[in-house]
GROMACS .gro file of N, CA and C in nm:
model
  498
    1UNK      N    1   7.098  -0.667   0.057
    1UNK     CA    2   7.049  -0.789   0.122
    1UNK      C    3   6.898  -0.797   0.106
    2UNK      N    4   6.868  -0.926   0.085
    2UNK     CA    5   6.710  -0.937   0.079
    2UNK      C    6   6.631  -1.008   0.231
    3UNK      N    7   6.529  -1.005   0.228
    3UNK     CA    8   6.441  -1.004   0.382
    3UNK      C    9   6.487  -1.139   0.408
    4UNK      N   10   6.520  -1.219   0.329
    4UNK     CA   11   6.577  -1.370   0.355
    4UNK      C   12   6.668  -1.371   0.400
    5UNK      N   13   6.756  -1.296   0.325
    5UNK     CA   14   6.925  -1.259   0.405
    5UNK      C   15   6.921  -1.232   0.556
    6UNK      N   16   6.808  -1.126   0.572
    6UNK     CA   17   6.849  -1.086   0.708
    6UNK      C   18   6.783  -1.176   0.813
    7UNK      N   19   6.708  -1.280   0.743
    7UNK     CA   20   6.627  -1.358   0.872
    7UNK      C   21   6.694  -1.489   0.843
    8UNK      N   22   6.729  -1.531   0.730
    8UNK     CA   23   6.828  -1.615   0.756
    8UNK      C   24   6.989  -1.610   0.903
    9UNK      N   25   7.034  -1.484   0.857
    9UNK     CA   26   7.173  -1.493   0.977
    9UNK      C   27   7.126  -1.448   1.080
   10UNK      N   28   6.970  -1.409   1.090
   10UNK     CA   29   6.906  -1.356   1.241
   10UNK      C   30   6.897  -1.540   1.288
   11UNK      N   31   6.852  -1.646   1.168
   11UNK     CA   32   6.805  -1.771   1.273
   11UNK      C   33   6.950  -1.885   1.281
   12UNK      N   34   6.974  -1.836   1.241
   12UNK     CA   35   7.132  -1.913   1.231
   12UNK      C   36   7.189  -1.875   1.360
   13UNK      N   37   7.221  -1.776   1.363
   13UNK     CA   38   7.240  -1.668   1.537
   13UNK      C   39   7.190  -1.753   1.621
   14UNK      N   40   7.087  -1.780   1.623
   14UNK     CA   41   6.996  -1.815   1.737
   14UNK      C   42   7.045  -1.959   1.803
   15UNK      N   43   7.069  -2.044   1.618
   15UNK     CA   44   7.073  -2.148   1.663
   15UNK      C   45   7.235  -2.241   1.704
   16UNK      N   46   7.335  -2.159   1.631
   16UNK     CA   47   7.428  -2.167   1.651
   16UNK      C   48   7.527  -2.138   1.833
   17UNK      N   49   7.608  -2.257   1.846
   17UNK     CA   50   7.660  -2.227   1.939
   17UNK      C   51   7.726  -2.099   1.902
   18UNK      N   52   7.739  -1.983   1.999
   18UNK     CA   53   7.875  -1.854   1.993
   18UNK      C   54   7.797  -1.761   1.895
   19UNK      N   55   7.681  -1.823   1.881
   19UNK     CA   56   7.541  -1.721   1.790
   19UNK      C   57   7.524  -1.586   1.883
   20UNK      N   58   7.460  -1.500   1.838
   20UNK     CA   59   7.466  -1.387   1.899
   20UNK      C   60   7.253  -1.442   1.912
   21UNK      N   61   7.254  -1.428   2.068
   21UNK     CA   62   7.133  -1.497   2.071
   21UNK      C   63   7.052  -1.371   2.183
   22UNK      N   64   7.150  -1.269   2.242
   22UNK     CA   65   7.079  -1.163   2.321
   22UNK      C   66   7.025  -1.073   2.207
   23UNK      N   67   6.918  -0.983   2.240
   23UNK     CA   68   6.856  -0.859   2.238
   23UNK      C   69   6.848  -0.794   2.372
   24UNK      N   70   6.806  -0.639   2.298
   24UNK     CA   71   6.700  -0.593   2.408
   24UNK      C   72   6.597  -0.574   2.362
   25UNK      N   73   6.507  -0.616   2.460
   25UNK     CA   74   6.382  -0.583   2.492
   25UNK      C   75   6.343  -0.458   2.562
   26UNK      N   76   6.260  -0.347   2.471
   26UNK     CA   77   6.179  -0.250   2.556
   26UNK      C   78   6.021  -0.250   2.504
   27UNK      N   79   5.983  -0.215   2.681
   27UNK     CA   80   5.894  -0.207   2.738
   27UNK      C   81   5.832  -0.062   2.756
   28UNK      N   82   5.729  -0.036   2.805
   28UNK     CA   83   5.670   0.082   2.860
   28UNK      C   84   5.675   0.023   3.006
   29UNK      N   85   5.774   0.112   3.076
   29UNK     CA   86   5.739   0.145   3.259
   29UNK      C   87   5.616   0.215   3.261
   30UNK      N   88   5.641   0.290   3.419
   30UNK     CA   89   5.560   0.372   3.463
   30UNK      C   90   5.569   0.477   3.431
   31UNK      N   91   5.695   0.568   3.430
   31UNK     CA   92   5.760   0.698   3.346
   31UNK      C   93   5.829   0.644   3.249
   32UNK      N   94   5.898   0.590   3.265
   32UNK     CA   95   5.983   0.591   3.127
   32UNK      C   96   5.957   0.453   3.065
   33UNK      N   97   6.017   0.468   2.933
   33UNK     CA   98   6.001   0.316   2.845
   33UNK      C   99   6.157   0.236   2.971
   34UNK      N  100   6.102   0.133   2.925
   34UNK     CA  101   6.230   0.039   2.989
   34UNK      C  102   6.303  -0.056   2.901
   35UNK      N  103   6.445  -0.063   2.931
   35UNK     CA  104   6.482  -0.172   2.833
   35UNK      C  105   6.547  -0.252   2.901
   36UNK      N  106   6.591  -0.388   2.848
   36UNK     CA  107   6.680  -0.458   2.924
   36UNK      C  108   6.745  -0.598   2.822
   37UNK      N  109   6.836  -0.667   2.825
   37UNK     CA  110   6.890  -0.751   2.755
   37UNK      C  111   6.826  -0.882   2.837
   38UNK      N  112   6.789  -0.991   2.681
   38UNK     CA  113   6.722  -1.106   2.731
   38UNK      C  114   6.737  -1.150   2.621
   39UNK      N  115   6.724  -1.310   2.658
   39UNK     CA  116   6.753  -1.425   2.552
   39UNK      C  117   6.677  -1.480   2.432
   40UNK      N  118   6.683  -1.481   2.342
   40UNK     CA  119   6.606  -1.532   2.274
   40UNK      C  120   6.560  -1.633   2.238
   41UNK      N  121   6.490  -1.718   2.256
   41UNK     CA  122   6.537  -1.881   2.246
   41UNK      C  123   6.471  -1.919   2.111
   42UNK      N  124   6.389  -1.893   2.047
   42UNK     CA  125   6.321  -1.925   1.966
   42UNK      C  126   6.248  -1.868   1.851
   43UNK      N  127   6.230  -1.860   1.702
   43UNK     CA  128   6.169  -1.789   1.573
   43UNK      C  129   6.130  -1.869   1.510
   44UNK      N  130   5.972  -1.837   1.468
   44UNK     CA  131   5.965  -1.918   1.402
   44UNK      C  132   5.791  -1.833   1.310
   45UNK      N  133   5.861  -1.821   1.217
   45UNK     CA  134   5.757  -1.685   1.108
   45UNK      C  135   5.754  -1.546   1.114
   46UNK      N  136   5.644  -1.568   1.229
   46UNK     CA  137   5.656  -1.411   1.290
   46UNK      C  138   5.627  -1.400   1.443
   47UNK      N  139   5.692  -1.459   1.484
   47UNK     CA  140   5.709  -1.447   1.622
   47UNK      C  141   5.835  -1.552   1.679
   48UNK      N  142   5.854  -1.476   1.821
   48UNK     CA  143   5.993  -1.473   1.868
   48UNK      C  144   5.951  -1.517   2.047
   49UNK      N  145   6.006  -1.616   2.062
   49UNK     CA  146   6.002  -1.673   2.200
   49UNK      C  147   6.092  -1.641   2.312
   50UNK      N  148   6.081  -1.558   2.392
   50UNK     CA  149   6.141  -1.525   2.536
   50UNK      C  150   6.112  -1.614   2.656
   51UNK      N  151   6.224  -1.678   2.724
   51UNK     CA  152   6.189  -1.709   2.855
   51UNK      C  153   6.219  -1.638   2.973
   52UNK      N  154   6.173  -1.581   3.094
   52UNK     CA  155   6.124  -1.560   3.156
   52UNK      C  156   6.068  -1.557   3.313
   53UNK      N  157   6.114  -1.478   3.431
   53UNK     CA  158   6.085  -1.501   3.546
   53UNK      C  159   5.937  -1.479   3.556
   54UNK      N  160   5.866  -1.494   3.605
   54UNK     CA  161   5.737  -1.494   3.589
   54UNK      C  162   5.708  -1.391   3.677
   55UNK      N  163   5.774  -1.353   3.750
   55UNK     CA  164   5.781  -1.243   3.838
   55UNK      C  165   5.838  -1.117   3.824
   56UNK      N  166   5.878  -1.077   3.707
   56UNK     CA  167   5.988  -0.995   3.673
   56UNK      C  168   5.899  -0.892   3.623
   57UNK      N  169   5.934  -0.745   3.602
   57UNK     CA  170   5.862  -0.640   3.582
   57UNK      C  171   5.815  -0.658   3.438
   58UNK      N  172   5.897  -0.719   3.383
   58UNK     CA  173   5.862  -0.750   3.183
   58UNK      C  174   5.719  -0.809   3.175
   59UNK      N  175   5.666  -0.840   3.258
   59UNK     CA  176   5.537  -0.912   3.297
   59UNK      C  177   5.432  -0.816   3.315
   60UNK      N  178   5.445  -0.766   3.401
   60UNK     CA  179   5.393  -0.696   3.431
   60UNK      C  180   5.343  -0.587   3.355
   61UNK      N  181   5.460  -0.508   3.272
   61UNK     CA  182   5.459  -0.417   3.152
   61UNK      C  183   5.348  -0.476   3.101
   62UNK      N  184   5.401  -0.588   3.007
   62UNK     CA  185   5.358  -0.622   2.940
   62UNK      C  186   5.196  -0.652   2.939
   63UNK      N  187   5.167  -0.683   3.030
   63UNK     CA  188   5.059  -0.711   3.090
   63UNK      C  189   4.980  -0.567   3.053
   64UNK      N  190   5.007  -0.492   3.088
   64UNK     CA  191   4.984  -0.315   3.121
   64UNK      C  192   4.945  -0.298   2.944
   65UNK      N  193   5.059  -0.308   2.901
   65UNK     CA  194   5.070  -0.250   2.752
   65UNK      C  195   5.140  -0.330   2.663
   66UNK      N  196   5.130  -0.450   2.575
   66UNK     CA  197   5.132  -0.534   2.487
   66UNK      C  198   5.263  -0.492   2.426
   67UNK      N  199   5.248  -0.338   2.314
   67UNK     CA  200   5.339  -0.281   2.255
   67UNK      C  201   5.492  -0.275   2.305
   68UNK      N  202   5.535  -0.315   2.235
   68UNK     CA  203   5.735  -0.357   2.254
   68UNK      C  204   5.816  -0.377   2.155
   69UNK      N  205   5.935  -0.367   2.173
   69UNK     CA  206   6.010  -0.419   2.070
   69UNK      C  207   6.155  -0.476   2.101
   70UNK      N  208   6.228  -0.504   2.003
   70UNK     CA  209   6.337  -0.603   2.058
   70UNK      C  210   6.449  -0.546   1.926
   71UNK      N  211   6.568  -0.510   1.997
   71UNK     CA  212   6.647  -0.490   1.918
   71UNK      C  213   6.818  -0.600   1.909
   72UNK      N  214   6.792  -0.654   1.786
   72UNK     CA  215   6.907  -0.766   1.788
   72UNK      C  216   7.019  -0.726   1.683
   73UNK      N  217   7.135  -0.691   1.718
   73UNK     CA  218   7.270  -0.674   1.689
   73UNK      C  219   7.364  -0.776   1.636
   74UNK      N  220   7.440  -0.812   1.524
   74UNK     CA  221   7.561  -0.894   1.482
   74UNK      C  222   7.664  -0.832   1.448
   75UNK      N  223   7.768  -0.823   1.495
   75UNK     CA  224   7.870  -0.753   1.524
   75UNK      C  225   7.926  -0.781   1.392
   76UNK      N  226   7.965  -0.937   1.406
   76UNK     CA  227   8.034  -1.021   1.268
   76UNK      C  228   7.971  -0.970   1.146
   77UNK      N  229   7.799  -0.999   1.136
   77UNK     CA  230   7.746  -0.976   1.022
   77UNK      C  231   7.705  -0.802   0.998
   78UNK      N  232   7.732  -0.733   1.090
   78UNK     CA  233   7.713  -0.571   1.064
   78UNK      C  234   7.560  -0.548   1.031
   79UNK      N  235   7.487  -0.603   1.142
   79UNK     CA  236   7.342  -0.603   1.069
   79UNK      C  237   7.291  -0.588   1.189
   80UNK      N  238   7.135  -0.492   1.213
   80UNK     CA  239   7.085  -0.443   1.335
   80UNK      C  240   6.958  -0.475   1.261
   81UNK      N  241   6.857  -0.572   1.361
   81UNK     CA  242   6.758  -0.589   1.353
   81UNK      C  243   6.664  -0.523   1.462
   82UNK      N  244   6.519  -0.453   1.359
   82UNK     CA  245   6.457  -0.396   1.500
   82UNK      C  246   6.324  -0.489   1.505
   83UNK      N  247   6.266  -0.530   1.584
   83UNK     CA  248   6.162  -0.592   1.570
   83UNK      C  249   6.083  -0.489   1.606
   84UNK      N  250   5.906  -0.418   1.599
   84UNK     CA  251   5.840  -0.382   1.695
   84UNK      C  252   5.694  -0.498   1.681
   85UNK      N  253   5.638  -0.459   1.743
   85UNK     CA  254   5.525  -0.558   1.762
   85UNK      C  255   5.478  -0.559   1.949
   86UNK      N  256   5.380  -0.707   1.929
   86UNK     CA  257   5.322  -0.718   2.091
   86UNK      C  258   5.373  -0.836   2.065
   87UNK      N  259   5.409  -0.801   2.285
   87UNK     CA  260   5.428  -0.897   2.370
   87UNK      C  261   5.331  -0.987   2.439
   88UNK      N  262   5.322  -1.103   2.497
   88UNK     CA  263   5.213  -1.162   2.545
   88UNK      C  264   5.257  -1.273   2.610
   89UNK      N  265   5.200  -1.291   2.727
   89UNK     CA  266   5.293  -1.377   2.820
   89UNK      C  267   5.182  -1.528   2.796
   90UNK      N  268   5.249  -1.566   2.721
   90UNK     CA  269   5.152  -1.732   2.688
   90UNK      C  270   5.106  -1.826   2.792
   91UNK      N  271   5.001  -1.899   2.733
   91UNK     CA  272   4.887  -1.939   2.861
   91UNK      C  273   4.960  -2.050   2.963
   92UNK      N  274   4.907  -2.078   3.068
   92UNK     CA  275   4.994  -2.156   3.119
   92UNK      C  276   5.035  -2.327   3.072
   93UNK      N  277   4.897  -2.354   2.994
   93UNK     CA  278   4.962  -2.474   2.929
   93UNK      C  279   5.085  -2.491   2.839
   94UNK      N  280   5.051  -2.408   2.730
   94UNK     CA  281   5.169  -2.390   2.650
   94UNK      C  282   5.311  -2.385   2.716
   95UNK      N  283   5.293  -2.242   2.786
   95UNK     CA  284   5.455  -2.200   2.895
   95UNK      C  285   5.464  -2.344   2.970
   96UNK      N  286   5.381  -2.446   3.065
   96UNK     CA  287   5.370  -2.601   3.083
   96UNK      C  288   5.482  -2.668   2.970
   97UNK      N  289   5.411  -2.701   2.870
   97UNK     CA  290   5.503  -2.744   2.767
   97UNK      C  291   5.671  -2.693   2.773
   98UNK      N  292   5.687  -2.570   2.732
   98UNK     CA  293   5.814  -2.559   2.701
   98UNK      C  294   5.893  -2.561   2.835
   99UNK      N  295   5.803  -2.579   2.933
   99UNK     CA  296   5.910  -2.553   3.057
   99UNK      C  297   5.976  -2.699   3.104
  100UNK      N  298   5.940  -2.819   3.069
  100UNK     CA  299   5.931  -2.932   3.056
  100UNK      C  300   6.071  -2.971   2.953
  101UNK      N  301   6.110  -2.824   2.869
  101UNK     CA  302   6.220  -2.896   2.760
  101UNK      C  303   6.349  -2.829   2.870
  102UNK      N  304   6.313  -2.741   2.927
  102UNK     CA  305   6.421  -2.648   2.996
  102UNK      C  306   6.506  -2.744   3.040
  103UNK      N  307   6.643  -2.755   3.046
  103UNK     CA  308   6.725  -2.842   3.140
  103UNK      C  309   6.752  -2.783   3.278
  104UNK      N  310   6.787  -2.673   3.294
  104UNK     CA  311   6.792  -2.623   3.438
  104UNK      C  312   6.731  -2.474   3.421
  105UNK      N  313   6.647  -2.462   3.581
  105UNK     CA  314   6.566  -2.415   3.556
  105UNK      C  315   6.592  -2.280   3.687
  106UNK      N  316   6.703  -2.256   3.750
  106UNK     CA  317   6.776  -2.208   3.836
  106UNK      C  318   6.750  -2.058   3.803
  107UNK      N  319   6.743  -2.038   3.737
  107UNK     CA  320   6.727  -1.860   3.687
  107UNK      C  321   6.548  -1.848   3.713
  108UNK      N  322   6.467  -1.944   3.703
  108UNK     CA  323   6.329  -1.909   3.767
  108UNK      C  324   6.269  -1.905   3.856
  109UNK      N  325   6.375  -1.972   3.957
  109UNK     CA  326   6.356  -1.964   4.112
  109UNK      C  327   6.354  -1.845   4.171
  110UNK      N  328   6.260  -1.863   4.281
  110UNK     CA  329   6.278  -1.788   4.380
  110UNK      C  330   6.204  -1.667   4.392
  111UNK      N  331   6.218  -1.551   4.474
  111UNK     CA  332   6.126  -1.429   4.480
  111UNK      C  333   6.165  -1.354   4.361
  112UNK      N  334   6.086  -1.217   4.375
  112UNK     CA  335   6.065  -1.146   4.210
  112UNK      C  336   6.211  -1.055   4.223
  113UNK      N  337   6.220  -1.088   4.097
  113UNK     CA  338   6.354  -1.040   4.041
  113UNK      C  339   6.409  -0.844   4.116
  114UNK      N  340   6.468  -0.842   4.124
  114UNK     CA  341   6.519  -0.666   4.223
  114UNK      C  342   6.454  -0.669   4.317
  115UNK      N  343   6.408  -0.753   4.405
  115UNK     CA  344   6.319  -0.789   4.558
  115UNK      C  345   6.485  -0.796   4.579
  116UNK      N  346   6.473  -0.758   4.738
  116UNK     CA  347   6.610  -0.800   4.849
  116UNK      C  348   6.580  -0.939   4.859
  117UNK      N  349   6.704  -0.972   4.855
  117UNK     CA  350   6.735  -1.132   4.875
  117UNK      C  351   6.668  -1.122   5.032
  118UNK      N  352   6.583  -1.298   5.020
  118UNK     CA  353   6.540  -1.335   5.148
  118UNK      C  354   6.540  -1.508   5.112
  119UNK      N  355   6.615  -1.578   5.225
  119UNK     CA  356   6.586  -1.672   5.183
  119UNK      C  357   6.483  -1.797   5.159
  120UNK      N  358   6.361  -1.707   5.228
  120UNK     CA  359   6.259  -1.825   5.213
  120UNK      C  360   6.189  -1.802   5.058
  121UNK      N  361   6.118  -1.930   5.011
  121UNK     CA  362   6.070  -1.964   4.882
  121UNK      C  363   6.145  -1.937   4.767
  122UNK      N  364   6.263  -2.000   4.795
  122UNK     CA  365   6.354  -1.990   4.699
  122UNK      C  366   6.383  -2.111   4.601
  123UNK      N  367   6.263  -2.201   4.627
  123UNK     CA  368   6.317  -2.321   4.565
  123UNK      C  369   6.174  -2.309   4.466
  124UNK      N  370   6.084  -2.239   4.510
  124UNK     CA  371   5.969  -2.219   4.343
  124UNK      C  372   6.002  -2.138   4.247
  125UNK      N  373   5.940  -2.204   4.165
  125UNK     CA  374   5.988  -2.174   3.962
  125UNK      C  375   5.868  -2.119   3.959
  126UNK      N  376   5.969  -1.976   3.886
  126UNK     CA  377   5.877  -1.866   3.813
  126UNK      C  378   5.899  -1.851   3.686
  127UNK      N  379   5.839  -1.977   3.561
  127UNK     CA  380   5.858  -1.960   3.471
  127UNK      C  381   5.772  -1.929   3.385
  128UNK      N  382   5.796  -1.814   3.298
  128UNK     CA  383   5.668  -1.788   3.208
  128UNK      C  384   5.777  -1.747   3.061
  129UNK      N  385   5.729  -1.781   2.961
  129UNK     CA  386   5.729  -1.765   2.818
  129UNK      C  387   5.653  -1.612   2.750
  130UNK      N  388   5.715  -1.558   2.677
  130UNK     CA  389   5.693  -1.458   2.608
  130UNK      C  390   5.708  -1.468   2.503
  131UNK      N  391   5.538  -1.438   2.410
  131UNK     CA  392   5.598  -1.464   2.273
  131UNK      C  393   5.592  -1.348   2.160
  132UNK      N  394   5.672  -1.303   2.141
  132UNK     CA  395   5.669  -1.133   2.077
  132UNK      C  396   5.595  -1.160   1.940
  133UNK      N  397   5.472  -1.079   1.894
  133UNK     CA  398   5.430  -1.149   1.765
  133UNK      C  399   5.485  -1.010   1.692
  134UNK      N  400   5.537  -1.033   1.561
  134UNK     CA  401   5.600  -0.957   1.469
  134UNK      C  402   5.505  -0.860   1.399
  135UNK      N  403   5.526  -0.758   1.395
  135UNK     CA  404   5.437  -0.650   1.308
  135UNK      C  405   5.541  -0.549   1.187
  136UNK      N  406   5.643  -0.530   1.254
  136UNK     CA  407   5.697  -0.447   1.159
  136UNK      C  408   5.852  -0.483   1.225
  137UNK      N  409   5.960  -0.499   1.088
  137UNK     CA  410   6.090  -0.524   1.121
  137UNK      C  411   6.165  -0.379   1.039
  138UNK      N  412   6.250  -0.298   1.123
  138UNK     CA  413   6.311  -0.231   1.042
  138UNK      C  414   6.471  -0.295   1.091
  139UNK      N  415   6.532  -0.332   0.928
  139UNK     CA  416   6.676  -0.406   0.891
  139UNK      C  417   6.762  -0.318   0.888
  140UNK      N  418   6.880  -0.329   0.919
  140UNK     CA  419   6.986  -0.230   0.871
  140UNK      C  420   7.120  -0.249   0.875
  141UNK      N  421   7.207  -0.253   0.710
  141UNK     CA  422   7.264  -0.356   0.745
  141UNK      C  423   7.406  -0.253   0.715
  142UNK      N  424   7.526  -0.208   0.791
  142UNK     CA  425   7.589  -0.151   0.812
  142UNK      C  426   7.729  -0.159   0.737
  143UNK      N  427   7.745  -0.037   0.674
  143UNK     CA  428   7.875  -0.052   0.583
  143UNK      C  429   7.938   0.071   0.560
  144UNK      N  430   8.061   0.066   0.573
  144UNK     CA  431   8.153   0.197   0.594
  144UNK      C  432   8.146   0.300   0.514
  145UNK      N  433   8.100   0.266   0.395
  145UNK     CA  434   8.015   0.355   0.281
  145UNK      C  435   7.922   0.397   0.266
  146UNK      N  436   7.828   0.295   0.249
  146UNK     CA  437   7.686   0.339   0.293
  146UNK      C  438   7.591   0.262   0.365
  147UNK      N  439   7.556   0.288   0.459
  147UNK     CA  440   7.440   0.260   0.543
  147UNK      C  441   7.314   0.160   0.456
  148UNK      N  442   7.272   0.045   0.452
  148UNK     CA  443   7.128   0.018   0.373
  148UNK      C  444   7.037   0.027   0.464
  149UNK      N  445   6.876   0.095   0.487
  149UNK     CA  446   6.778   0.072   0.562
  149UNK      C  447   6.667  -0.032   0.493
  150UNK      N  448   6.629  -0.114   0.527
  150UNK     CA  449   6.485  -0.205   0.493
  150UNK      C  450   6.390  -0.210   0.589
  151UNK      N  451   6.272  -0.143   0.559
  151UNK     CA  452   6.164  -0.188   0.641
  151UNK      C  453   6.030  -0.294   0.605
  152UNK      N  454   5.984  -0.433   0.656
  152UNK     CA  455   5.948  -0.490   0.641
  152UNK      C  456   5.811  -0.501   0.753
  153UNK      N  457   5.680  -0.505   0.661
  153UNK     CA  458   5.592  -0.504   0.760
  153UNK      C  459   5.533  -0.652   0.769
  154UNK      N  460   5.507  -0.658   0.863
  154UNK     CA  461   5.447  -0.852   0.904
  154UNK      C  462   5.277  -0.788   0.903
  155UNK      N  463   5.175  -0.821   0.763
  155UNK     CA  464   5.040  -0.827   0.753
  155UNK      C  465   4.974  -0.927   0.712
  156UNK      N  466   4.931  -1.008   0.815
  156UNK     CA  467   4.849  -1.131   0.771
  156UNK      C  468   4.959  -1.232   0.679
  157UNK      N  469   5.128  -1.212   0.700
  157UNK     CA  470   5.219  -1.321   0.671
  157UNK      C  471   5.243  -1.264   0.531
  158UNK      N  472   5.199  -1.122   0.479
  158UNK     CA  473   5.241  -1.057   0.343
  158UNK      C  474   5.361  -0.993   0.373
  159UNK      N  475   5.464  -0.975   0.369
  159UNK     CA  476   5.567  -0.909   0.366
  159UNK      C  477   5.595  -0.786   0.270
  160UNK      N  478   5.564  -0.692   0.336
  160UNK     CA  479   5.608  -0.606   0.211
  160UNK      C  480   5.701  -0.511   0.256
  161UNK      N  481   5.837  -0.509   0.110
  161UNK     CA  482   5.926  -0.424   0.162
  161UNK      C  483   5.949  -0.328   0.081
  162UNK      N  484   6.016  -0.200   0.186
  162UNK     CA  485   6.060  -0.098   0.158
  162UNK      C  486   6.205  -0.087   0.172
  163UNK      N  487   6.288  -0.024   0.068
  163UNK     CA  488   6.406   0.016   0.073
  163UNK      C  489   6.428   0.137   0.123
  164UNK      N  490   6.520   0.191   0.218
  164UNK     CA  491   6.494   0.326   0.303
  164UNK      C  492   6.685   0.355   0.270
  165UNK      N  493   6.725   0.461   0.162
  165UNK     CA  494   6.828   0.476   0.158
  165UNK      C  495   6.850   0.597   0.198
  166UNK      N  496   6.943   0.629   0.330
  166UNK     CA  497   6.929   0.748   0.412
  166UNK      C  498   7.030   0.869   0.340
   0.00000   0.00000   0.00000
């Protein structure tokens, strides 16, 4: 497969209904790295759009330490994408903008995410945008024979790849 192949059925995924549109995302905690599954909504070059409680520890991390990565899976297509790169929680105009396309916005309500439920201020939106900028993709595209590895680095929009046959 070539770097087209694999970012082709990575944006098709995305955009397709029954697309495989989760990753995970890890972070650096306090002791340990953290991971967690989140949506992807958006690609476009080299970077990847997350939405977002604005209150949620991914914020915070991130905030702390930029460095992250996102790992996206296709079951159908047998292909594991790793992204690494930085995270960055975009300014509030921009996150303004896209929050404006959202149709319901019910998942940004309310107090910070693993807080005990309380019911006051439950009707404010905590929405913030994350936009992962791409630095290095390692591809891998899975076959009962043999395994292919590709690693692709994102420099100034040069792509250069390596074939990694294990």
């Amino acid at each position: 497969m070539t770097f087209e192949d694999f970012i082709s059925t990575f944006k098709i995924n995305l955009k397709k209904r029954g697309g495989t549109r989760y990753a995970v995302l890890s972070t650096f905690g306090i002791d340990y790295p953290k991971s967690r599954h989140v949506v992807l909504r958006s690609f476009k070059e080299d970077r990847i759009h997350i939405y977002t409680h604005s209150l949620s520890s991914k914020v915070e991390e991130l905030s702390a330490n930029s460095k992250c990565n996102l790992c996206w899976y296709s079951d159908r297509h047998r292909i594991q994408l790793t992204f690494y790169g930085e995270g960055k929680i975009l300014e509030t105009d921009a996150s303004e903008k896209i929050k404006k396309e959202v149709n319901d916005l019910k998942d940004y309500q309310g107090i910070k995410p693993g807080s005990d439920f309380i019911l006051d201020n439950t009707e404010e939106i905590h929405f913030a945008v994350i936009e992962f900028k791409i630095h290095e993709l390692i591809a891998l595209k899975l076959d009962s024979s043999q395994h292919e590895k590709y690693v692709y680095s994102f420099n100034d929009k040069d792509i250069k790849e390596k074939r990694v046959i294990p």
